JSON list of C-alpha atoms and ligand atoms in Angstrom, two decimals:
[
{"chain": "A", "resi": 935, "resn": "UNK", "atom": "CA", "xyz": [131.45, -154.08, -127.65]},
{"chain": "A", "resi": 936, "resn": "UNK", "atom": "CA", "xyz": [133.00, -157.46, -128.25]},
{"chain": "A", "resi": 937, "resn": "UNK", "atom": "CA", "xyz": [134.87, -158.47, -131.40]},
{"chain": "A", "resi": 938, "resn": "UNK", "atom": "CA", "xyz": [134.94, -162.09, -132.49]},
{"chain": "A", "resi": 939, "resn": "UNK", "atom": "CA", "xyz": [136.83, -163.46, -135.44]},
{"chain": "A", "resi": 940, "resn": "UNK", "atom": "CA", "xyz": [139.31, -166.16, -136.40]},
{"chain": "A", "resi": 941, "resn": "UNK", "atom": "CA", "xyz": [143.08, -165.71, -136.48]},
{"chain": "A", "resi": 942, "resn": "UNK", "atom": "CA", "xyz": [143.95, -163.71, -139.59]},
{"chain": "A", "resi": 943, "resn": "UNK", "atom": "CA", "xyz": [140.57, -161.93, -139.75]},
{"chain": "A", "resi": 944, "resn": "UNK", "atom": "CA", "xyz": [142.19, -158.60, -138.90]},
{"chain": "A", "resi": 945, "resn": "UNK", "atom": "CA", "xyz": [140.56, -158.25, -135.50]},
{"chain": "A", "resi": 946, "resn": "UNK", "atom": "CA", "xyz": [143.42, -156.18, -134.09]},
{"chain": "A", "resi": 947, "resn": "UNK", "atom": "CA", "xyz": [143.17, -153.61, -136.89]},
{"chain": "A", "resi": 948, "resn": "UNK", "atom": "CA", "xyz": [139.37, -153.41, -136.63]},
{"chain": "A", "resi": 949, "resn": "UNK", "atom": "CA", "xyz": [139.59, -153.07, -132.85]},
{"chain": "A", "resi": 950, "resn": "UNK", "atom": "CA", "xyz": [141.95, -150.07, -133.15]},
{"chain": "A", "resi": 951, "resn": "UNK", "atom": "CA", "xyz": [139.71, -148.42, -135.77]},
{"chain": "A", "resi": 952, "resn": "UNK", "atom": "CA", "xyz": [136.54, -148.91, -133.70]},
{"chain": "A", "resi": 953, "resn": "UNK", "atom": "CA", "xyz": [138.18, -147.65, -130.52]},
{"chain": "A", "resi": 954, "resn": "UNK", "atom": "CA", "xyz": [139.30, -144.52, -132.40]},
{"chain": "A", "resi": 955, "resn": "UNK", "atom": "CA", "xyz": [135.91, -144.04, -134.10]},
{"chain": "A", "resi": 956, "resn": "UNK", "atom": "CA", "xyz": [133.78, -144.29, -130.97]},
{"chain": "A", "resi": 957, "resn": "UNK", "atom": "CA", "xyz": [136.27, -143.20, -128.29]},
{"chain": "A", "resi": 958, "resn": "UNK", "atom": "CA", "xyz": [135.88, -146.53, -126.51]},
{"chain": "A", "resi": 959, "resn": "UNK", "atom": "CA", "xyz": [138.16, -147.76, -123.76]},
{"chain": "A", "resi": 960, "resn": "UNK", "atom": "CA", "xyz": [140.09, -150.74, -125.18]},
{"chain": "A", "resi": 961, "resn": "UNK", "atom": "CA", "xyz": [140.63, -153.47, -122.58]},
{"chain": "A", "resi": 962, "resn": "UNK", "atom": "CA", "xyz": [142.10, -156.92, -122.88]},
{"chain": "A", "resi": 963, "resn": "UNK", "atom": "CA", "xyz": [141.78, -159.47, -120.10]},
{"chain": "A", "resi": 964, "resn": "UNK", "atom": "CA", "xyz": [145.57, -159.33, -119.71]},
{"chain": "A", "resi": 965, "resn": "UNK", "atom": "CA", "xyz": [145.52, -155.51, -119.33]},
{"chain": "A", "resi": 966, "resn": "UNK", "atom": "CA", "xyz": [142.77, -155.70, -116.73]},
{"chain": "A", "resi": 967, "resn": "UNK", "atom": "CA", "xyz": [144.59, -158.34, -114.69]},
{"chain": "A", "resi": 968, "resn": "UNK", "atom": "CA", "xyz": [147.93, -156.51, -114.85]},
{"chain": "A", "resi": 969, "resn": "UNK", "atom": "CA", "xyz": [146.18, -153.29, -113.86]},
{"chain": "A", "resi": 970, "resn": "UNK", "atom": "CA", "xyz": [144.51, -154.93, -110.83]},
{"chain": "A", "resi": 971, "resn": "UNK", "atom": "CA", "xyz": [147.85, -156.43, -109.79]},
{"chain": "A", "resi": 972, "resn": "UNK", "atom": "CA", "xyz": [149.62, -153.08, -110.19]},
{"chain": "A", "resi": 973, "resn": "UNK", "atom": "CA", "xyz": [146.92, -151.29, -108.17]},
{"chain": "A", "resi": 974, "resn": "UNK", "atom": "CA", "xyz": [147.21, -153.92, -105.44]},
{"chain": "A", "resi": 975, "resn": "UNK", "atom": "CA", "xyz": [143.44, -154.44, -105.07]},
{"chain": "A", "resi": 976, "resn": "UNK", "atom": "CA", "xyz": [142.36, -157.46, -103.00]},
{"chain": "A", "resi": 977, "resn": "UNK", "atom": "CA", "xyz": [141.38, -159.36, -106.18]},
{"chain": "A", "resi": 978, "resn": "UNK", "atom": "CA", "xyz": [144.57, -158.18, -107.86]},
{"chain": "A", "resi": 979, "resn": "UNK", "atom": "CA", "xyz": [146.64, -159.69, -105.04]},
{"chain": "A", "resi": 980, "resn": "UNK", "atom": "CA", "xyz": [144.76, -162.97, -105.33]},
{"chain": "A", "resi": 981, "resn": "UNK", "atom": "CA", "xyz": [145.24, -163.01, -109.12]},
{"chain": "A", "resi": 982, "resn": "UNK", "atom": "CA", "xyz": [148.94, -162.27, -108.70]},
{"chain": "A", "resi": 983, "resn": "UNK", "atom": "CA", "xyz": [149.47, -165.44, -106.67]},
{"chain": "A", "resi": 984, "resn": "UNK", "atom": "CA", "xyz": [148.21, -167.50, -109.63]},
{"chain": "A", "resi": 985, "resn": "UNK", "atom": "CA", "xyz": [150.15, -165.51, -112.20]},
{"chain": "A", "resi": 986, "resn": "UNK", "atom": "CA", "xyz": [153.41, -165.73, -110.19]},
{"chain": "A", "resi": 987, "resn": "UNK", "atom": "CA", "xyz": [152.97, -169.50, -109.96]},
{"chain": "A", "resi": 988, "resn": "UNK", "atom": "CA", "xyz": [152.44, -169.62, -113.74]},
{"chain": "A", "resi": 989, "resn": "UNK", "atom": "CA", "xyz": [148.87, -170.88, -113.26]},
{"chain": "A", "resi": 990, "resn": "UNK", "atom": "CA", "xyz": [145.73, -169.83, -115.09]},
{"chain": "A", "resi": 991, "resn": "UNK", "atom": "CA", "xyz": [143.71, -167.29, -113.07]},
{"chain": "A", "resi": 992, "resn": "UNK", "atom": "CA", "xyz": [140.35, -168.95, -112.24]},
{"chain": "A", "resi": 993, "resn": "UNK", "atom": "CA", "xyz": [137.22, -167.68, -113.96]},
{"chain": "A", "resi": 994, "resn": "UNK", "atom": "CA", "xyz": [135.56, -166.27, -110.82]},
{"chain": "A", "resi": 995, "resn": "UNK", "atom": "CA", "xyz": [138.61, -164.18, -110.08]},
{"chain": "A", "resi": 996, "resn": "UNK", "atom": "CA", "xyz": [138.91, -162.94, -113.68]},
{"chain": "A", "resi": 997, "resn": "UNK", "atom": "CA", "xyz": [135.24, -161.98, -113.66]},
{"chain": "A", "resi": 998, "resn": "UNK", "atom": "CA", "xyz": [135.66, -160.21, -110.30]},
{"chain": "A", "resi": 999, "resn": "UNK", "atom": "CA", "xyz": [138.58, -158.19, -111.64]},
{"chain": "A", "resi": 1000, "resn": "UNK", "atom": "CA", "xyz": [136.65, -157.33, -114.82]},
{"chain": "A", "resi": 1001, "resn": "UNK", "atom": "CA", "xyz": [133.66, -156.24, -112.71]},
{"chain": "A", "resi": 1002, "resn": "UNK", "atom": "CA", "xyz": [135.92, -153.90, -110.70]},
{"chain": "A", "resi": 1003, "resn": "UNK", "atom": "CA", "xyz": [137.37, -152.42, -113.88]},
{"chain": "A", "resi": 1004, "resn": "UNK", "atom": "CA", "xyz": [134.00, -152.00, -115.64]},
{"chain": "A", "resi": 1005, "resn": "UNK", "atom": "CA", "xyz": [132.64, -150.22, -112.54]},
{"chain": "A", "resi": 1006, "resn": "UNK", "atom": "CA", "xyz": [135.08, -147.35, -113.07]},
{"chain": "A", "resi": 1007, "resn": "UNK", "atom": "CA", "xyz": [133.72, -144.07, -114.40]},
{"chain": "A", "resi": 1008, "resn": "UNK", "atom": "CA", "xyz": [135.44, -144.01, -117.79]},
{"chain": "A", "resi": 1009, "resn": "UNK", "atom": "CA", "xyz": [133.55, -147.12, -118.93]},
{"chain": "A", "resi": 1010, "resn": "UNK", "atom": "CA", "xyz": [130.12, -145.64, -118.24]},
{"chain": "A", "resi": 1011, "resn": "UNK", "atom": "CA", "xyz": [131.13, -142.45, -120.02]},
{"chain": "A", "resi": 1012, "resn": "UNK", "atom": "CA", "xyz": [133.03, -143.80, -123.04]},
{"chain": "A", "resi": 1013, "resn": "UNK", "atom": "CA", "xyz": [131.94, -147.39, -123.44]},
{"chain": "A", "resi": 1014, "resn": "UNK", "atom": "CA", "xyz": [134.36, -150.26, -123.81]},
{"chain": "A", "resi": 1015, "resn": "UNK", "atom": "CA", "xyz": [135.70, -152.72, -126.35]},
{"chain": "A", "resi": 1016, "resn": "UNK", "atom": "CA", "xyz": [136.59, -155.99, -124.63]},
{"chain": "A", "resi": 1017, "resn": "UNK", "atom": "CA", "xyz": [139.43, -157.96, -126.15]},
{"chain": "A", "resi": 1018, "resn": "UNK", "atom": "CA", "xyz": [139.73, -161.69, -125.44]},
{"chain": "A", "resi": 1019, "resn": "UNK", "atom": "CA", "xyz": [136.72, -161.84, -123.13]},
{"chain": "A", "resi": 1020, "resn": "UNK", "atom": "CA", "xyz": [134.36, -163.66, -122.94]},
{"chain": "A", "resi": 1021, "resn": "UNK", "atom": "CA", "xyz": [135.76, -166.91, -124.34]},
{"chain": "A", "resi": 1022, "resn": "UNK", "atom": "CA", "xyz": [133.17, -169.29, -122.89]},
{"chain": "A", "resi": 1023, "resn": "UNK", "atom": "CA", "xyz": [129.40, -169.33, -122.33]},
{"chain": "A", "resi": 1024, "resn": "UNK", "atom": "CA", "xyz": [129.96, -169.17, -118.57]},
{"chain": "A", "resi": 1025, "resn": "UNK", "atom": "CA", "xyz": [132.02, -166.00, -119.04]},
{"chain": "A", "resi": 1026, "resn": "UNK", "atom": "CA", "xyz": [129.40, -164.55, -121.40]},
{"chain": "A", "resi": 1027, "resn": "UNK", "atom": "CA", "xyz": [126.69, -165.12, -118.80]},
{"chain": "A", "resi": 1028, "resn": "UNK", "atom": "CA", "xyz": [128.83, -163.54, -116.09]},
{"chain": "A", "resi": 1029, "resn": "UNK", "atom": "CA", "xyz": [129.50, -160.53, -118.32]},
{"chain": "A", "resi": 1030, "resn": "UNK", "atom": "CA", "xyz": [125.76, -160.12, -118.94]},
{"chain": "A", "resi": 1031, "resn": "UNK", "atom": "CA", "xyz": [125.19, -160.10, -115.19]},
{"chain": "A", "resi": 1032, "resn": "UNK", "atom": "CA", "xyz": [127.97, -157.58, -114.55]},
{"chain": "A", "resi": 1033, "resn": "UNK", "atom": "CA", "xyz": [126.64, -155.28, -117.29]},
{"chain": "A", "resi": 1034, "resn": "UNK", "atom": "CA", "xyz": [123.11, -155.47, -115.86]},
{"chain": "A", "resi": 1035, "resn": "UNK", "atom": "CA", "xyz": [124.34, -154.81, -112.29]},
{"chain": "A", "resi": 1036, "resn": "UNK", "atom": "CA", "xyz": [126.41, -151.82, -113.39]},
{"chain": "A", "resi": 1037, "resn": "UNK", "atom": "CA", "xyz": [123.68, -150.59, -115.79]},
{"chain": "A", "resi": 1038, "resn": "UNK", "atom": "CA", "xyz": [126.17, -150.41, -118.63]},
{"chain": "A", "resi": 1039, "resn": "UNK", "atom": "CA", "xyz": [123.54, -150.47, -121.37]},
{"chain": "A", "resi": 1040, "resn": "UNK", "atom": "CA", "xyz": [123.69, -152.38, -124.64]},
{"chain": "A", "resi": 1041, "resn": "UNK", "atom": "CA", "xyz": [126.16, -155.00, -125.70]},
{"chain": "A", "resi": 1042, "resn": "UNK", "atom": "CA", "xyz": [127.04, -155.44, -129.35]},
{"chain": "A", "resi": 1043, "resn": "UNK", "atom": "CA", "xyz": [129.05, -158.40, -130.59]},
{"chain": "A", "resi": 1044, "resn": "UNK", "atom": "CA", "xyz": [130.73, -157.96, -133.96]},
{"chain": "A", "resi": 1045, "resn": "UNK", "atom": "CA", "xyz": [131.69, -161.24, -135.63]},
{"chain": "A", "resi": 1046, "resn": "UNK", "atom": "CA", "xyz": [134.17, -160.82, -138.46]},
{"chain": "A", "resi": 1047, "resn": "UNK", "atom": "CA", "xyz": [133.66, -163.73, -140.82]},
{"chain": "A", "resi": 1048, "resn": "UNK", "atom": "CA", "xyz": [136.27, -164.88, -143.28]},
{"chain": "A", "resi": 1049, "resn": "UNK", "atom": "CA", "xyz": [136.25, -168.21, -145.13]},
{"chain": "A", "resi": 1050, "resn": "UNK", "atom": "CA", "xyz": [138.92, -170.65, -143.94]},
{"chain": "A", "resi": 1051, "resn": "UNK", "atom": "CA", "xyz": [140.49, -170.86, -147.43]},
{"chain": "A", "resi": 1052, "resn": "UNK", "atom": "CA", "xyz": [141.01, -167.08, -147.43]},
{"chain": "A", "resi": 1053, "resn": "UNK", "atom": "CA", "xyz": [142.52, -167.15, -143.93]},
{"chain": "A", "resi": 1054, "resn": "UNK", "atom": "CA", "xyz": [144.84, -170.01, -144.86]},
{"chain": "A", "resi": 1055, "resn": "UNK", "atom": "CA", "xyz": [146.01, -168.07, -147.91]},
{"chain": "A", "resi": 1056, "resn": "UNK", "atom": "CA", "xyz": [146.57, -164.91, -145.83]},
{"chain": "A", "resi": 1057, "resn": "UNK", "atom": "CA", "xyz": [148.38, -166.65, -143.00]},
{"chain": "A", "resi": 1058, "resn": "UNK", "atom": "CA", "xyz": [150.36, -169.22, -144.95]},
{"chain": "A", "resi": 1059, "resn": "UNK", "atom": "CA", "xyz": [151.81, -166.49, -147.20]},
{"chain": "A", "resi": 1060, "resn": "UNK", "atom": "CA", "xyz": [153.85, -165.11, -144.31]},
{"chain": "A", "resi": 1061, "resn": "UNK", "atom": "CA", "xyz": [157.62, -165.31, -144.80]},
{"chain": "A", "resi": 1062, "resn": "UNK", "atom": "CA", "xyz": [160.42, -164.27, -142.47]},
{"chain": "A", "resi": 1063, "resn": "UNK", "atom": "CA", "xyz": [164.10, -163.43, -142.68]},
{"chain": "A", "resi": 1064, "resn": "UNK", "atom": "CA", "xyz": [166.36, -165.77, -140.66]},
{"chain": "A", "resi": 1065, "resn": "UNK", "atom": "CA", "xyz": [168.73, -162.90, -139.93]},
{"chain": "A", "resi": 1066, "resn": "UNK", "atom": "CA", "xyz": [166.86, -159.61, -139.34]},
{"chain": "A", "resi": 1067, "resn": "UNK", "atom": "CA", "xyz": [163.45, -161.29, -138.70]},
{"chain": "A", "resi": 1068, "resn": "UNK", "atom": "CA", "xyz": [161.66, -158.91, -141.07]},
{"chain": "A", "resi": 1069, "resn": "UNK", "atom": "CA", "xyz": [158.19, -160.17, -142.06]},
{"chain": "A", "resi": 1070, "resn": "UNK", "atom": "CA", "xyz": [157.04, -160.37, -145.69]},
{"chain": "A", "resi": 1071, "resn": "UNK", "atom": "CA", "xyz": [154.01, -161.70, -147.51]},
{"chain": "A", "resi": 1072, "resn": "UNK", "atom": "CA", "xyz": [154.19, -163.92, -150.56]},
{"chain": "A", "resi": 1073, "resn": "UNK", "atom": "CA", "xyz": [151.30, -162.10, -152.28]},
{"chain": "A", "resi": 1074, "resn": "UNK", "atom": "CA", "xyz": [152.18, -158.56, -151.27]},
{"chain": "A", "resi": 1075, "resn": "UNK", "atom": "CA", "xyz": [155.99, -158.64, -151.42]},
{"chain": "A", "resi": 1076, "resn": "UNK", "atom": "CA", "xyz": [156.66, -161.49, -153.84]},
{"chain": "A", "resi": 1077, "resn": "UNK", "atom": "CA", "xyz": [159.25, -162.85, -151.40]},
{"chain": "A", "resi": 1078, "resn": "UNK", "atom": "CA", "xyz": [159.50, -166.65, -151.02]},
{"chain": "A", "resi": 1079, "resn": "UNK", "atom": "CA", "xyz": [161.50, -169.33, -149.22]},
{"chain": "A", "resi": 1080, "resn": "UNK", "atom": "CA", "xyz": [165.19, -169.38, -150.15]},
{"chain": "A", "resi": 1081, "resn": "UNK", "atom": "CA", "xyz": [165.25, -165.78, -151.48]},
{"chain": "A", "resi": 1082, "resn": "UNK", "atom": "CA", "xyz": [167.80, -163.32, -150.12]},
{"chain": "A", "resi": 1083, "resn": "UNK", "atom": "CA", "xyz": [166.18, -160.87, -147.66]},
{"chain": "A", "resi": 1084, "resn": "UNK", "atom": "CA", "xyz": [165.27, -157.63, -149.51]},
{"chain": "A", "resi": 1085, "resn": "UNK", "atom": "CA", "xyz": [165.72, -155.71, -146.27]},
{"chain": "A", "resi": 1086, "resn": "UNK", "atom": "CA", "xyz": [169.08, -156.76, -144.82]},
{"chain": "A", "resi": 1087, "resn": "UNK", "atom": "CA", "xyz": [170.45, -158.68, -147.86]},
{"chain": "A", "resi": 1088, "resn": "UNK", "atom": "CA", "xyz": [172.46, -161.04, -145.60]},
{"chain": "A", "resi": 1089, "resn": "UNK", "atom": "CA", "xyz": [169.55, -163.21, -144.43]},
{"chain": "A", "resi": 1090, "resn": "UNK", "atom": "CA", "xyz": [167.59, -165.96, -146.17]},
{"chain": "A", "resi": 1091, "resn": "UNK", "atom": "CA", "xyz": [163.80, -166.11, -146.31]},
{"chain": "A", "resi": 1092, "resn": "UNK", "atom": "CA", "xyz": [162.01, -169.00, -144.58]},
{"chain": "A", "resi": 1093, "resn": "UNK", "atom": "CA", "xyz": [158.51, -169.99, -143.47]},
{"chain": "A", "resi": 1094, "resn": "UNK", "atom": "CA", "xyz": [157.81, -170.65, -139.78]},
{"chain": "A", "resi": 1095, "resn": "UNK", "atom": "CA", "xyz": [156.26, -174.07, -139.07]},
{"chain": "A", "resi": 1096, "resn": "UNK", "atom": "CA", "xyz": [153.30, -172.26, -137.38]},
{"chain": "A", "resi": 1097, "resn": "UNK", "atom": "CA", "xyz": [152.57, -170.55, -140.69]},
{"chain": "A", "resi": 1098, "resn": "UNK", "atom": "CA", "xyz": [152.33, -173.73, -142.75]},
{"chain": "A", "resi": 1099, "resn": "UNK", "atom": "CA", "xyz": [148.90, -174.51, -144.16]},
{"chain": "A", "resi": 1100, "resn": "UNK", "atom": "CA", "xyz": [148.28, -177.64, -142.02]},
{"chain": "A", "resi": 1101, "resn": "UNK", "atom": "CA", "xyz": [149.21, -175.82, -138.80]},
{"chain": "A", "resi": 1102, "resn": "UNK", "atom": "CA", "xyz": [146.88, -172.96, -139.72]},
{"chain": "A", "resi": 1103, "resn": "UNK", "atom": "CA", "xyz": [144.03, -175.32, -140.57]},
{"chain": "A", "resi": 1104, "resn": "UNK", "atom": "CA", "xyz": [144.48, -176.87, -137.12]},
{"chain": "A", "resi": 1105, "resn": "UNK", "atom": "CA", "xyz": [144.39, -173.43, -135.41]},
{"chain": "A", "resi": 1106, "resn": "UNK", "atom": "CA", "xyz": [141.20, -172.61, -137.33]},
{"chain": "A", "resi": 1107, "resn": "UNK", "atom": "CA", "xyz": [139.56, -175.90, -136.31]},
{"chain": "A", "resi": 1108, "resn": "UNK", "atom": "CA", "xyz": [140.33, -175.12, -132.67]},
{"chain": "A", "resi": 1109, "resn": "UNK", "atom": "CA", "xyz": [138.97, -171.59, -133.07]},
{"chain": "A", "resi": 1110, "resn": "UNK", "atom": "CA", "xyz": [135.69, -172.76, -134.64]},
{"chain": "A", "resi": 1111, "resn": "UNK", "atom": "CA", "xyz": [135.22, -175.43, -131.98]},
{"chain": "A", "resi": 1112, "resn": "UNK", "atom": "CA", "xyz": [135.74, -173.00, -129.12]},
{"chain": "A", "resi": 1113, "resn": "UNK", "atom": "CA", "xyz": [133.94, -169.98, -130.54]},
{"chain": "A", "resi": 1114, "resn": "UNK", "atom": "CA", "xyz": [130.94, -171.54, -132.27]},
{"chain": "A", "resi": 1115, "resn": "UNK", "atom": "CA", "xyz": [128.97, -171.89, -128.99]},
{"chain": "A", "resi": 1116, "resn": "UNK", "atom": "CA", "xyz": [129.63, -168.23, -128.18]},
{"chain": "A", "resi": 1117, "resn": "UNK", "atom": "CA", "xyz": [128.48, -167.14, -131.63]},
{"chain": "A", "resi": 1118, "resn": "UNK", "atom": "CA", "xyz": [125.26, -169.15, -131.21]},
{"chain": "A", "resi": 1119, "resn": "UNK", "atom": "CA", "xyz": [124.76, -167.74, -127.72]},
{"chain": "A", "resi": 1120, "resn": "UNK", "atom": "CA", "xyz": [124.85, -164.13, -128.93]},
{"chain": "A", "resi": 1121, "resn": "UNK", "atom": "CA", "xyz": [122.95, -164.88, -132.13]},
{"chain": "A", "resi": 1122, "resn": "UNK", "atom": "CA", "xyz": [120.05, -166.29, -130.14]},
{"chain": "A", "resi": 1123, "resn": "UNK", "atom": "CA", "xyz": [119.98, -163.13, -128.04]},
{"chain": "A", "resi": 1124, "resn": "UNK", "atom": "CA", "xyz": [119.92, -160.91, -131.12]},
{"chain": "A", "resi": 1125, "resn": "UNK", "atom": "CA", "xyz": [123.21, -159.25, -130.17]},
{"chain": "A", "resi": 1126, "resn": "UNK", "atom": "CA", "xyz": [125.36, -160.56, -132.99]},
{"chain": "A", "resi": 1127, "resn": "UNK", "atom": "CA", "xyz": [126.37, -158.40, -135.93]},
{"chain": "A", "resi": 1128, "resn": "UNK", "atom": "CA", "xyz": [127.89, -160.57, -138.67]},
{"chain": "A", "resi": 1129, "resn": "UNK", "atom": "CA", "xyz": [130.32, -158.82, -140.98]},
{"chain": "A", "resi": 1130, "resn": "UNK", "atom": "CA", "xyz": [132.09, -160.13, -144.07]},
{"chain": "A", "resi": 1131, "resn": "UNK", "atom": "CA", "xyz": [135.80, -159.74, -143.35]},
{"chain": "A", "resi": 1132, "resn": "UNK", "atom": "CA", "xyz": [137.17, -160.86, -146.71]},
{"chain": "A", "resi": 1133, "resn": "UNK", "atom": "CA", "xyz": [137.84, -157.33, -148.06]},
{"chain": "A", "resi": 1134, "resn": "UNK", "atom": "CA", "xyz": [140.63, -154.88, -147.23]},
{"chain": "A", "resi": 1135, "resn": "UNK", "atom": "CA", "xyz": [140.81, -153.56, -143.64]},
{"chain": "A", "resi": 1136, "resn": "UNK", "atom": "CA", "xyz": [139.31, -150.24, -144.87]},
{"chain": "A", "resi": 1137, "resn": "UNK", "atom": "CA", "xyz": [136.40, -152.03, -146.58]},
{"chain": "A", "resi": 1138, "resn": "UNK", "atom": "CA", "xyz": [135.70, -154.09, -143.49]},
{"chain": "A", "resi": 1139, "resn": "UNK", "atom": "CA", "xyz": [135.84, -151.01, -141.26]},
{"chain": "A", "resi": 1140, "resn": "UNK", "atom": "CA", "xyz": [133.31, -149.22, -143.49]},
{"chain": "A", "resi": 1141, "resn": "UNK", "atom": "CA", "xyz": [130.96, -152.20, -143.40]},
{"chain": "A", "resi": 1142, "resn": "UNK", "atom": "CA", "xyz": [131.20, -152.48, -139.61]},
{"chain": "A", "resi": 1143, "resn": "UNK", "atom": "CA", "xyz": [130.40, -148.77, -139.18]},
{"chain": "A", "resi": 1144, "resn": "UNK", "atom": "CA", "xyz": [127.46, -148.97, -141.57]},
{"chain": "A", "resi": 1145, "resn": "UNK", "atom": "CA", "xyz": [126.07, -152.00, -139.74]},
{"chain": "A", "resi": 1146, "resn": "UNK", "atom": "CA", "xyz": [126.57, -150.41, -136.32]},
{"chain": "A", "resi": 1147, "resn": "UNK", "atom": "CA", "xyz": [124.83, -147.20, -137.34]},
{"chain": "B", "resi": 1938, "resn": "ZN", "atom": "ZN1", "xyz": [166.71, -159.75, -143.32]}
]
């Protein structure tokens, strides 16, 4: 299973719920790479050289490491939810090949859709304390810039520049640009399950389960 969705769509929460529901192995690209490095496999050692130098690990190497991980027994038995992979069409094609080679069965891609306006409202409502760094939400907690922190009382509430509406709109534009081709790719193959992510996390989880069943 692959989960797609913009920042603020609640992907992390849905991923945890799905992993629990189906007993899937939850793997992020970062986990897989760190695991290969820790196990000292040949590919892991090659990947480590890039990571130590602060360079991006090349696609072929990432795919090789993912292939090694997906070949392990737990994946065939439990299934897997991949986090942060694939990000490009080339990676999606490589994943399809790996799954066919390893006879891993069906792929399902869940796309959590939330309108940009809703995401901007969710994300731009985030407020933080400049002292204890507690996180609040304008809508949920009624805490806004300049207020005294309800948690530690000594700090003042502020909004991070990343959380301002223009910055969020920019992040969303980047997301749409990068992910749209992937969404089309899976849609054309009939593997995409589109889910409305505008409700509460529980609502969205119920919808995803109903659609998957
Ligand atoms: Zn505080």
